[in-house]
């Protein structure tokens, strides 16, 4: 179980948030919508129950990414912060684990939408030559 409260924010610093508990798991999402929204092959999300998520600086901009859900991001830099099913609004919210100040505070324990997992993602960390920096 993660050690709450946890803090996080967007790349530019305009949006800051706090998560006080209500942890309900963490999963890598391989869906095409997450891939496009992040410009990345996979997005790790952790799920929070109820009103345990709050913005402490700035504000999120929301858009409907499908008929069923909306995503919230920093209007200044574009960092994706939250995902919310419209039917669960107020009851449950998903937060991008990599936007945490300590991105290792929550570890994904499952993967979803692997039907659209990119083939080159399989074992990529072991398969490619690696450098610690750029
Ligand atoms: Zn920002
Ligand atoms: Zn997804």
mmCIF file of C-alpha atoms and ligand atoms in Angstrom:
data_model
loop_
_atom_site.group_PDB
_atom_site.id
_atom_site.type_symbol
_atom_site.label_atom_id
_atom_site.label_comp_id
_atom_site.label_asym_id
_atom_site.label_seq_id
_atom_site.Cartn_x
_atom_site.Cartn_y
_atom_site.Cartn_z
ATOM 1 C CA UNK A 1 0.000 0.000 0.000
ATOM 2 C CA UNK A 2 1.400 3.426 -0.958
ATOM 3 C CA UNK A 3 2.336 5.850 1.802
ATOM 4 C CA UNK A 4 -0.295 8.612 1.578
ATOM 5 C CA UNK A 5 -0.526 11.562 1.213
ATOM 6 C CA UNK A 6 1.219 11.733 -2.156
ATOM 7 C CA UNK A 7 1.840 14.844 -4.232
ATOM 8 C CA UNK A 8 2.351 15.395 -7.919
ATOM 9 C CA UNK A 9 1.949 17.811 -10.766
ATOM 10 C CA UNK A 10 2.448 18.665 -14.400
ATOM 11 C CA UNK A 11 5.702 19.311 -16.232
ATOM 12 C CA UNK A 12 5.541 23.128 -16.105
ATOM 13 C CA UNK A 13 4.447 23.342 -12.455
ATOM 14 C CA UNK A 14 1.198 25.265 -13.065
ATOM 15 C CA UNK A 15 -0.916 22.358 -11.773
ATOM 16 C CA UNK A 16 -0.199 20.620 -8.467
ATOM 17 C CA UNK A 17 -2.281 17.922 -6.799
ATOM 18 C CA UNK A 18 -2.499 15.865 -3.642
ATOM 19 C CA UNK A 19 -3.800 12.344 -3.107
ATOM 20 C CA UNK A 20 -4.799 11.500 0.446
ATOM 21 C CA UNK A 21 -5.767 7.820 0.139
ATOM 22 C CA UNK A 22 -8.564 5.706 -1.244
ATOM 23 C CA UNK A 23 -6.124 3.601 -3.251
ATOM 24 C CA UNK A 24 -7.751 1.068 -5.542
ATOM 25 C CA UNK A 25 -4.903 -0.375 -7.628
ATOM 26 C CA UNK A 26 -2.571 0.639 -10.453
ATOM 27 C CA UNK A 27 -2.422 -0.623 -14.026
ATOM 28 C CA UNK A 28 -0.495 0.019 -17.210
ATOM 29 C CA UNK A 29 -2.992 0.999 -19.909
ATOM 30 C CA UNK A 30 -2.088 0.081 -23.481
ATOM 31 C CA UNK A 31 -5.256 1.451 -25.111
ATOM 32 C CA UNK A 32 -5.025 3.576 -28.253
ATOM 33 C CA UNK A 33 -6.657 6.562 -26.564
ATOM 34 C CA UNK A 34 -4.004 6.638 -23.827
ATOM 35 C CA UNK A 35 -1.287 6.173 -26.446
ATOM 36 C CA UNK A 36 -2.545 9.185 -28.395
ATOM 37 C CA UNK A 37 -3.306 11.307 -25.317
ATOM 38 C CA UNK A 38 0.202 10.834 -23.952
ATOM 39 C CA UNK A 39 2.131 10.366 -27.200
ATOM 40 C CA UNK A 40 3.566 7.308 -25.472
ATOM 41 C CA UNK A 41 3.222 3.520 -25.790
ATOM 42 C CA UNK A 42 1.697 2.975 -22.350
ATOM 43 C CA UNK A 43 0.292 5.035 -19.466
ATOM 44 C CA UNK A 44 0.365 3.802 -15.853
ATOM 45 C CA UNK A 45 -2.771 4.885 -13.956
ATOM 46 C CA UNK A 46 -3.604 4.488 -10.302
ATOM 47 C CA UNK A 47 -7.212 4.448 -9.161
ATOM 48 C CA UNK A 48 -8.467 6.492 -6.228
ATOM 49 C CA UNK A 49 -11.857 6.174 -4.578
ATOM 50 C CA UNK A 50 -14.087 9.081 -3.720
ATOM 51 C CA UNK A 51 -12.778 12.544 -3.041
ATOM 52 C CA UNK A 52 -9.193 11.662 -2.150
ATOM 53 C CA UNK A 53 -7.821 13.645 -5.099
ATOM 54 C CA UNK A 54 -7.602 17.409 -4.943
ATOM 55 C CA UNK A 55 -5.937 20.165 -6.918
ATOM 56 C CA UNK A 56 -3.803 22.373 -4.674
ATOM 57 C CA UNK A 57 -2.450 24.743 -7.359
ATOM 58 C CA UNK A 58 -3.799 25.848 -10.739
ATOM 59 C CA UNK A 59 -6.655 24.066 -12.491
ATOM 60 C CA UNK A 60 -7.188 21.156 -14.840
ATOM 61 C CA UNK A 61 -8.725 21.561 -18.273
ATOM 62 C CA UNK A 62 -11.103 18.698 -19.153
ATOM 63 C CA UNK A 63 -12.182 17.239 -22.469
ATOM 64 C CA UNK A 64 -14.314 14.238 -23.374
ATOM 65 C CA UNK A 65 -11.949 11.632 -24.814
ATOM 66 C CA UNK A 66 -14.910 9.344 -25.567
ATOM 67 C CA UNK A 67 -18.642 9.215 -24.899
ATOM 68 C CA UNK A 68 -17.874 7.502 -21.592
ATOM 69 C CA UNK A 69 -15.002 9.466 -20.105
ATOM 70 C CA UNK A 70 -13.125 12.702 -19.746
ATOM 71 C CA UNK A 71 -9.453 13.497 -19.255
ATOM 72 C CA UNK A 72 -7.949 16.394 -17.346
ATOM 73 C CA UNK A 73 -4.646 18.019 -18.252
ATOM 74 C CA UNK A 74 -2.587 21.156 -17.636
ATOM 75 C CA UNK A 75 -3.666 23.828 -20.065
ATOM 76 C CA UNK A 76 -0.184 25.361 -20.061
ATOM 77 C CA UNK A 77 2.021 22.342 -20.795
ATOM 78 C CA UNK A 78 -0.415 19.577 -21.766
ATOM 79 C CA UNK A 79 0.573 17.033 -19.117
ATOM 80 C CA UNK A 80 -2.249 14.508 -18.690
ATOM 81 C CA UNK A 81 -3.152 14.174 -15.007
ATOM 82 C CA UNK A 82 -6.527 12.439 -14.580
ATOM 83 C CA UNK A 83 -9.040 10.167 -16.294
ATOM 84 C CA UNK A 84 -12.621 9.888 -15.159
ATOM 85 C CA UNK A 85 -15.533 7.754 -16.298
ATOM 86 C CA UNK A 86 -18.534 10.079 -16.486
ATOM 87 C CA UNK A 87 -20.750 7.522 -14.732
ATOM 88 C CA UNK A 88 -18.271 7.342 -11.810
ATOM 89 C CA UNK A 89 -17.736 11.085 -11.500
ATOM 90 C CA UNK A 90 -17.112 11.909 -7.860
ATOM 91 C CA UNK A 91 -16.873 8.245 -6.879
ATOM 92 C CA UNK A 92 -13.640 7.246 -8.612
ATOM 93 C CA UNK A 93 -10.777 8.937 -10.443
ATOM 94 C CA UNK A 94 -7.646 7.648 -12.191
ATOM 95 C CA UNK A 95 -4.360 9.545 -11.878
ATOM 96 C CA UNK A 96 -1.208 9.216 -14.019
ATOM 97 C CA UNK A 97 1.347 7.476 -11.798
ATOM 98 C CA UNK A 98 4.299 9.077 -13.610
ATOM 99 C CA UNK A 99 3.074 12.586 -12.716
ATOM 100 C CA UNK A 100 3.723 11.863 -9.013
ATOM 101 C CA UNK A 101 6.656 13.713 -7.451
ATOM 102 C CA UNK A 102 7.951 10.246 -6.585
ATOM 103 C CA UNK A 103 7.001 8.298 -9.709
ATOM 104 C CA UNK A 104 7.997 5.040 -8.007
ATOM 105 C CA UNK A 105 5.646 5.603 -5.056
ATOM 106 C CA UNK A 106 2.992 3.469 -6.721
ATOM 107 C CA UNK A 107 3.893 0.363 -8.683
ATOM 108 C CA UNK A 108 1.626 -0.984 -11.421
ATOM 109 C CA UNK A 109 0.380 -4.476 -10.660
ATOM 110 C CA UNK A 110 -1.490 -5.260 -13.874
ATOM 111 C CA UNK A 111 -1.897 -4.337 -17.551
ATOM 112 C CA UNK A 112 -5.096 -3.530 -19.407
ATOM 113 C CA UNK A 113 -6.041 -3.224 -23.082
ATOM 114 C CA UNK A 114 -3.104 -5.403 -24.101
ATOM 115 C CA UNK A 115 -4.914 -6.092 -27.397
ATOM 116 C CA UNK A 116 -3.378 -2.786 -28.548
ATOM 117 C CA UNK A 117 -0.025 -3.233 -26.788
ATOM 118 C CA UNK A 118 2.739 -2.279 -29.205
ATOM 119 C CA UNK A 119 4.773 -5.283 -30.319
ATOM 120 C CA UNK A 120 8.055 -3.500 -29.643
ATOM 121 C CA UNK A 121 7.052 -2.887 -26.032
ATOM 122 C CA UNK A 122 7.440 -6.574 -25.219
ATOM 123 C CA UNK A 123 10.605 -6.851 -23.094
ATOM 124 C CA UNK A 124 11.861 -3.519 -24.427
ATOM 125 C CA UNK A 125 13.861 -2.618 -21.322
ATOM 126 C CA UNK A 126 16.011 -5.721 -21.650
ATOM 127 C CA UNK A 127 16.186 -5.823 -25.433
ATOM 128 C CA UNK A 128 17.665 -2.407 -26.232
ATOM 129 C CA UNK A 129 21.075 -0.881 -25.518
ATOM 130 C CA UNK A 130 20.709 1.626 -22.674
ATOM 131 C CA UNK A 131 22.353 4.836 -21.404
ATOM 132 C CA UNK A 132 21.649 6.362 -17.991
ATOM 133 C CA UNK A 133 21.255 9.848 -19.496
ATOM 134 C CA UNK A 134 20.700 11.194 -22.963
HETATM 135 ZN ZN1 LIG B 1 1.738 22.387 -16.747
HETATM 136 ZN ZN1 LIG B 2 -6.047 3.745 -21.722
#
